[in-house]
Amino acid sequence: MNPERPETGDRFRRFRDQATGGPREGRRGGRGGEELNVPRAEFTSYYGRPVLKPPVWTWEIAAYLFTGGLAAGSSLLAAGGQVTGRPEVRRAGRIAALGAVTASAVLLVKDLGRPERFHHMLRVAKPTSPMSVGTWILTAYGPAAGLAALAEAAPWLPERGPLGLARRVLPPVGRAAGLAAAATAPALGTYTAVLLADTAVPSWHEAYPHLPLVFAGSALASGAGVGLLAVPPAQAGPARRMAMAGAALELFAAHQVENRLGLLGEPYRTGRAGRLLRAGRALTAAGVAGALLGRRSRAVAALSGAALLAASVATRFGVFQAGVASARDPKYTVLPQRERLDRRRAAEAADPDRWAGPAPATEL
Amino acid sequence: MGLRDVLLGWPVYRQLTGTDPLGRGAAAQSARSAGLTARTQDADRVARSVCPYCAVGCGQRVFVTDNQVTQIEGDPDSPISRGRLCPKGSASKSLVTSPLRQTTVRYRRPYGTEWEDLDLDTALDMIADRILAARAETWEDVDAEGRPLNRTLGISSLGGATLDNEENYLIKKLFTAMGALQIENQARI
Amino acid sequence: MVDQQRPPAMPAPAYDPAAEAGWAEAPPRMGFFTDTSVCIGCKACEVACKEWNGVPTSGLDLLGMSYDNTGALTANSWRHVAFVEQPRPAGHRTPPFAGTPTGDPVSAASAARAAGTTNPTGTDPGLPPGDPPAAARMTEFLGMPAAGPPGRTGSADGRSEFRWLMMSDVCKHCTRAGCLDVCPTGALFRTEFGTVVVQEDICNGCGYCVSACPYGVIDRRADDGRVWKCTLCYDRIGAGLTPACAQACPTESIQYGPLDELRERAAARVATLHERGVPEARLYGHDPDDGVGGDGAFFLLLDEPEVYGLPPDPQVTTHDLPRMWRRAGLAALAMAAGAAAAFLGGRR
Amino acid sequence: MANADVIVIQGSNMAEAHPVGFQWVMEAKRRGAKVFHVDPRFTRTSAVADAYLPIRAGTDIALLGGVVNYILANELDFREYVLAYTNAATIVSDEFVDAEDADGIFSGFDPETGSYVQDSWQYAGHERDSGGGETLTERETAAGLGHESHGAPLAGQVDRDETLQHPRCVYQILKRHFARYTPEMVERVCGLPQEKFLELARAWTENSGRERTGCLIYSVGWTQHTVGVQYIRTGAIIQLLLGNVGRPGGGVLALRGHASIQGSTDIPTLFNLLPGYLPMPHHAEHPSFDAWVNGIRHPGQKGFWGNARAYATSLLKAYWGDAATPENDFCYGYLPRLTGDHGTYRQVLDMIDGRIKGYFLLGQNPAVGSAHGRAQRLGMANLDWLVVRDLFMIESATFWQRGPEVATGEIVPEQCRTEVFFLPAASHVEKEGTFTQTQRLLQWREKAVDPPGDARSELWFFYHLGRRLREKLAGSPLPRDRALLDLTWDYPTHGPDAEPDAEAVLREINGYDTATGRPLSAFTEARDDGTTAVGCWIYTGVYADGVNQAARRRPGSEQDWVAAEWGWAWPANRRTLYNRASADPQGRPWSERKRYVWWDAAAGRWTGHDVPDFELTKPPSYRPPEGATGPAALAGDDAFVMQADGKAWLYAPSGVLDGPLPTHYEPAESPMRNPLYAQQANPTRKMYAHPVNPTNPSPPQEHSEVFPYVFTVSRLTEHHTAGGMSRTVRPLAELQPEMFVEVSPELATLVGLTHLGWAHLVSARAVIEAKVLVTDRLTPLRVDGRVIHQLWLPYHFGFEGLVTGDSANDLFGITLDPNVLIQESKIGTCDVRPGRRPTGAALRDLVEDYRTRAGIVPGTVPPAVTPGVPTGPAGSGGDGEGNG
């Protein structure tokens, strides 16, 4: 065994280069247009065991992605109704938002390993932790949505006495709270995407440019769904338009996710995750179509609203499953990293001085 | 803990006022973590011992607190092992504190199907009687040609390699004086 | 990050994570250097760690992964000794089985069966399920998937090459630690020694760190709810002692000390091994410029990292966090705009 | 070890069985030493060794003989060392006939007793007066080594030819004896390719001589064979030829398996020895005290055994104190006498036949640890009473309730009459005392805590048992009880449980002046007039100056690498024996690099890094006067101070019962015909023709193909011997949780085994099951044209504890080596079949079926001498017609 034996991975590169016609120069940032058509390349692993630990989260977190988005969408709907004088829309939005944020809180606490320590989330405020940022967003958004919904109950309060005072004070407070909720709603709707992306799970991390848009669109669509369901078609104009906007955003971003990630897009297209995402797309399309065509009939509007909600659930669960699947198979961890490593080595070999190694992590 | 202390202790407050704005180090440390120390530091005493497993003879330090063994690790002073231990030596604490360790005398009567309890003193007495009976029954004074034998072949013993030299010495001395010469140990297995 | 081409450059003025995390005059950063070329796979480190930290049982199951019955780093095994039997050359050594009659290699087939031990193996939590087809390729020679590995000619005239890799895996205590960054409760924190520790009195088991670790180390304990991992014996080093595993290691494969010193020692060791005809020796996790800013516990390996189950080019996820927040901001704006347009657009 | 330039590990798996000791091999490796591992299986030692040599189990003498042949053929021996310190130049009797010329049997073989008469082996001119004689008694009483360790009986001067040309000088006899052990023969017998063998031979010889030393490491991988002692002899011959004995980085190191197994042979709980390796008296050979003492010291011979009378007298004084007077030969009459073989396996067969009443198990688990587990358990089922003292409820305590024989119906609890007492024992941290580790070092353990509940130390148990026996016998008129009543048994006790004072016992072991009680400081102070009492003469010095030297803990970092002030090594705190040989005949170190002990002419004394193994003031130029005996007879260049001729024995005229020179014999159970000699296996091996103890047939017997595969057994790092102290400890049980068998891929495909599937192995004694680990680390070997498959099993598993499994030792029978009666449990033949073993009565039927197919007649043993091998009349020079 002579000392100048070629470095072990060397043969792999020669084999791969000759198979794919030259080192693959993926574009920086834009994640390379065409699919990384490396042949089903071989890789080694430790007895086939995954390199990463699959996420320990369960369906509760996937459900929270939906309820969080719903709350955000509903608050926007409510604020829209409040500002443009559509009390029906406002009331539906606010109540749906309260329901959704309560469900979110329950789901989040239940998913914790030690639920009784949920208040530890407020122990620190860490910009490096999307979950910490999200907790503070929820802390701001929750009471606002709560107050806004409470304000809806003002008309049933008696005239005089302390309750009477509350009856008079609530509406303006409700309006302010509604606006506050709407102000934090977009953050609430999209931070969950950053939460998933800021992990080592290959398919979630790789999708970070598009995931927020998917979640934003999905949130809008579910908000619109609430509007279509709860508001007579006459007042549901904005809901219909919001549904279209939401669907457009979601479908565009989802397409990016499924096709622009190369090998790491595979989990979004295959298996259970693939089926869920395809169902989500179909339901979104049906929902929007239903909203547009069924302007007049209350039943069709309601149906399309439900479809939009279901679509949002399917999309969220689909994205969740895709991530878990990508963490389980060592291929999705080893191959892209091996690829990135070889690319960097090739670049270093090309002009050693320019390449100072990967852009040093931002000084966080 | 007054409200003021709660506020001062709140990591977010420490983030804002302290040297760790991102809350990833000093600010996030809890009181318990700050007070952590190795249990060997506050042990009542340390016994210098030797590993009971193989014959390399690695040095061991046994830390004791309130008469409980709290840690057994390598003895860095030993020129043989330099503070190191193998997996068995490292598991010595689990060995001596194993829940499977027997701590009471157990007795099985002839033709019995279960274990019974027996107190130590009675057991010692019963064993002594049985030794004397077996010895008397199988004693050989002289051989065919009248040469002295002074022995009993009715009693056997096996074991010694895991015992101390002092224990082996008493065992050999007592059995030899009893004429029971059929004693053996792992050295011949 | 495996880096051989670049000569071990003088380490850049070390980015001191402890100082960065607010520790005034922090002591020198401590860490592990694990030289797997002298590891004898005795698992004293696994036992010493469990004895000192009172780590509960990790299951009684024969996994068939050579002599590894622990399986992986989990909440109940903070040290894990990996065993890989390979029909491949071992540095300068003469081929062990030259000239003995032989048949096909077994490492791949036995690996596939071992990967199949995915039913609850009692190492709950966390022994990740295996993927038999991936395991079947365990010892394929990189780049030549079809032909059998060298030396294992499968013909009657004899097998030759063989080596048995052993490596004690542990938490990497990364310079830029994904688990630490994403922890929402501050349970994970950077100690004054530059190590990363979970505070069991704070952790509420949200599980975010489990997904954020690029090495798949930290893990949630099922019946306890909290996450657990190596603390680099924070209590022992606080009292000036050596971590339990490093003290027990019979051949000093695990070395504990100031990280800078360890990096120099490691570089010298690799150079010695290369001189002695072991060209496949390489360092892993030593380079401060890699995706996690270099590890506090780094290794000298004798094969590609993925053979040991390690990621070839780990990257801390928070490296892209700023761009993620920007993309999220755009999406939020789009969302707000969408909603506004929905209301301002149509008449009714 | 760290000073070695080459390290050969054979018959040992050091990285797994002695991992922390292995740090010193790694230290040597770091300094550039080359490490060889010779083993049937590629183990964790082989993983870090520089070269791994696969070998057919049971053929180590063929390999080592090949190395001897390589050395002698190429004249690579360290000539000055060999001439000065070994008996290479000594002329051997002309009556001697080598096994080479007699089909594998030496001259003097007596077929009736299956033992040798050693007269024809003696040095020339000493055939009659050197106490050769028959060796049947030695074999029966495992006293073979009695001669060796006492120095064989040898009177006066011997003829020597310093030119080493004389045809009957030891050097030439050695050359002829190993002439046929060529590299080709090694490949043919061991299945090891020639170039790998030559790599070992070259490295071993190149790293020996003045400037460089090599060390040889072995453990039970060598001792548990019917030719075990001869394995070690061959290793010693190589190390002597290369001048590696007594030098730093050299030597032959035995790695022993238990914390104080060295201690349990120094202060022996063994039937054939008294403390300090004094032999237990034999009823015919030692009728009187003088006969016994002269049997030890062999009047007229050189060496330190000359003072045996002082050691013997002092022992008897330690036992019986004032009752021992010169008039009654210091109570020599009280000592029991041996009549033959009283070894543990003889006892087990006697138990089965109901001849033994009571049995003590003191921290040993024969139901799993001893060979032939079934016989062990059946024996224990036929006792009157059994006392088990252990930390855990081991298999040997619960055989009557949960043993395999209960499942097959051979032991029915309701009909098993054994009364069992289980008394919990104290652990190593709950009692104080000394362990003697593998380098003869005594280390004192401090007591950490009191033992829990009823757990007590053996010191407590036997002291109080003795007290109670003496109370019950008080006033007994019977002469047999005098020995017990006159015993010195009044040790001080302390603590709540009245624990005897271990230091008092250690003081008695060290020895003291009976008048003043002053502890002796060296064994040379022992007297034979009853004024000194010494429990174990080789340990004298452990309490020198009244200080417990074993408790010394001067940190290693504050001492040189010999670290003489940590603990105390017997004899006289010397760390390397025979270190006089680390200097040339004139007393100068062979080289600066290997300086260890040398003669300081100015100071007129020997000095160095260690306690010199020589009389301090005897100059190298000293030549003994005519007729001198004992130590005085040792010349200035007689480095081997214990030997009768002061020289190391390449050729052993006596002291080894199966031949003066190591000869390759096949194991008792082998699938192969002995390629070198007509004689198949060791003709003097000890066999038991008991119905419970059948032996698998080996060629030239019929039906050896019924058990076609070779299996060997050894340890895992994670478990300890019979598993009592590791399968009951959770962190260890997790690391190796199930009984498994390792097979090569070729054997797996041949027999149809699957990885992680089940397999069961069958021998003439038992059938056991195990999970299958198919691994590349085992390989079939091409041996003499045939392909031999080997498989490996760990032997730790039993039916108690957190993790359980069948015991590998159940497969072995009882065939012992003649010199020390150790069983052959490192190699056996078996059959292996896929799937789990049958249970209940079906299991016995399967074994029975194999026995009939193998043509085994219960109660018989294979012929000791292979049919057709001529054995000349005892004692006369056989005229064997050339080799077979």
mmCIF file of C-alpha atoms in Angstrom, chain D residues 628-728:
data_model
loop_
_atom_site.group_PDB
_atom_site.id
_atom_site.type_symbol
_atom_site.label_atom_id
_atom_site.label_comp_id
_atom_site.label_asym_id
_atom_site.label_seq_id
_atom_site.Cartn_x
_atom_site.Cartn_y
_atom_site.Cartn_z
ATOM 1 C CA ALA D 628 29.830 -25.756 46.833
ATOM 2 C CA THR D 629 26.009 -26.067 46.833
ATOM 3 C CA GLY D 630 22.998 -23.762 46.979
ATOM 4 C CA PRO D 631 23.471 -20.043 46.288
ATOM 5 C CA ALA D 632 27.165 -20.291 47.028
ATOM 6 C CA ALA D 633 27.559 -22.585 44.025
ATOM 7 C CA LEU D 634 26.348 -19.848 41.623
ATOM 8 C CA ALA D 635 29.176 -18.408 39.508
ATOM 9 C CA GLY D 636 29.430 -14.701 38.692
ATOM 10 C CA ASP D 637 27.873 -15.327 35.312
ATOM 11 C CA ASP D 638 25.099 -17.707 36.390
ATOM 12 C CA ALA D 639 22.249 -15.267 35.714
ATOM 13 C CA PHE D 640 19.434 -17.775 36.265
ATOM 14 C CA VAL D 641 19.757 -18.012 40.005
ATOM 15 C CA MET D 642 16.827 -20.375 40.549
ATOM 16 C CA GLN D 643 18.064 -23.051 38.112
ATOM 17 C CA ALA D 644 19.963 -26.075 39.299
ATOM 18 C CA ASP D 645 22.829 -25.219 36.931
ATOM 19 C CA GLY D 646 22.366 -21.423 37.079
ATOM 20 C CA LYS D 647 21.695 -21.424 33.337
ATOM 21 C CA ALA D 648 18.478 -20.865 31.409
ATOM 22 C CA TRP D 649 17.182 -24.085 29.900
ATOM 23 C CA LEU D 650 16.816 -24.227 26.132
ATOM 24 C CA TYR D 651 16.657 -27.980 26.764
ATOM 25 C CA ALA D 652 14.868 -29.196 29.886
ATOM 26 C CA PRO D 653 16.451 -32.389 31.147
ATOM 27 C CA SER D 654 13.562 -32.680 33.645
ATOM 28 C CA GLY D 655 10.798 -30.571 35.118
ATOM 29 C CA VAL D 656 8.622 -30.772 31.997
ATOM 30 C CA LEU D 657 6.757 -34.072 31.743
ATOM 31 C CA ASP D 658 5.958 -34.175 28.031
ATOM 32 C CA GLY D 659 9.403 -33.753 26.560
ATOM 33 C CA PRO D 660 12.659 -31.849 26.956
ATOM 34 C CA LEU D 661 11.873 -29.955 23.736
ATOM 35 C CA PRO D 662 8.537 -28.614 22.485
ATOM 36 C CA THR D 663 7.046 -30.819 19.783
ATOM 37 C CA HIS D 664 4.005 -30.039 17.621
ATOM 38 C CA TYR D 665 1.122 -32.310 18.604
ATOM 39 C CA GLU D 666 -2.429 -31.823 17.358
ATOM 40 C CA PRO D 667 -4.972 -30.795 20.020
ATOM 41 C CA ALA D 668 -6.929 -33.555 21.783
ATOM 42 C CA GLU D 669 -9.828 -32.816 19.369
ATOM 43 C CA SER D 670 -8.634 -31.903 15.869
ATOM 44 C CA PRO D 671 -10.038 -32.358 12.378
ATOM 45 C CA MET D 672 -6.488 -32.855 11.004
ATOM 46 C CA ARG D 673 -3.932 -35.660 11.069
ATOM 47 C CA ASN D 674 -0.626 -34.470 12.630
ATOM 48 C CA PRO D 675 1.366 -33.454 9.512
ATOM 49 C CA LEU D 676 4.721 -33.599 11.345
ATOM 50 C CA TYR D 677 4.669 -36.852 13.318
ATOM 51 C CA ALA D 678 2.844 -40.165 13.371
ATOM 52 C CA GLN D 679 1.972 -39.446 17.033
ATOM 53 C CA GLN D 680 -1.232 -37.412 16.773
ATOM 54 C CA ALA D 681 -1.681 -35.707 20.173
ATOM 55 C CA ASN D 682 0.373 -35.242 23.348
ATOM 56 C CA PRO D 683 0.946 -38.840 24.511
ATOM 57 C CA THR D 684 1.203 -37.791 28.182
ATOM 58 C CA ARG D 685 -2.041 -35.727 28.229
ATOM 59 C CA LYS D 686 -4.297 -36.416 31.227
ATOM 60 C CA MET D 687 -7.601 -38.010 30.195
ATOM 61 C CA TYR D 688 -10.589 -39.129 32.271
ATOM 62 C CA ALA D 689 -12.464 -42.221 31.041
ATOM 63 C CA HIS D 690 -15.705 -41.236 32.803
ATOM 64 C CA PRO D 691 -19.069 -41.884 31.075
ATOM 65 C CA VAL D 692 -19.985 -38.186 31.390
ATOM 66 C CA ASN D 693 -16.735 -37.175 29.609
ATOM 67 C CA PRO D 694 -16.667 -38.433 25.972
ATOM 68 C CA THR D 695 -14.076 -36.990 23.556
ATOM 69 C CA ASN D 696 -14.731 -36.074 19.919
ATOM 70 C CA PRO D 697 -12.848 -38.488 17.602
ATOM 71 C CA SER D 698 -9.744 -37.125 15.856
ATOM 72 C CA PRO D 699 -7.831 -38.722 12.959
ATOM 73 C CA PRO D 700 -6.607 -41.392 12.685
ATOM 74 C CA GLN D 701 -9.765 -42.427 14.605
ATOM 75 C CA GLU D 702 -12.905 -43.000 12.556
ATOM 76 C CA HIS D 703 -15.782 -40.505 12.183
ATOM 77 C CA SER D 704 -13.798 -37.357 12.948
ATOM 78 C CA GLU D 705 -15.813 -35.722 10.146
ATOM 79 C CA VAL D 706 -18.936 -35.785 12.380
ATOM 80 C CA PHE D 707 -17.454 -32.692 14.085
ATOM 81 C CA PRO D 708 -15.791 -30.970 11.094
ATOM 82 C CA TYR D 709 -15.380 -27.385 12.364
ATOM 83 C CA VAL D 710 -12.799 -25.952 14.774
ATOM 84 C CA PHE D 711 -14.110 -23.575 17.466
ATOM 85 C CA THR D 712 -12.236 -21.436 19.934
ATOM 86 C CA VAL D 713 -13.430 -19.396 22.874
ATOM 87 C CA SER D 714 -12.185 -16.223 24.535
ATOM 88 C CA ARG D 715 -13.138 -12.972 26.214
ATOM 89 C CA LEU D 716 -14.916 -9.735 25.328
ATOM 90 C CA THR D 717 -13.704 -6.435 26.825
ATOM 91 C CA GLU D 718 -17.185 -5.687 28.064
ATOM 92 C CA HIS D 719 -17.659 -8.881 30.106
ATOM 93 C CA HIS D 720 -15.642 -10.653 32.820
ATOM 94 C CA THR D 721 -14.940 -14.412 32.929
ATOM 95 C CA ALA D 722 -18.151 -16.298 33.824
ATOM 96 C CA GLY D 723 -20.147 -13.070 33.667
ATOM 97 C CA GLY D 724 -21.033 -12.931 37.379
ATOM 98 C CA MET D 725 -19.479 -9.454 37.714
ATOM 99 C CA SER D 726 -20.549 -8.056 34.323
ATOM 100 C CA ARG D 727 -23.840 -9.582 33.177
ATOM 101 C CA THR D 728 -25.288 -8.281 36.457
#
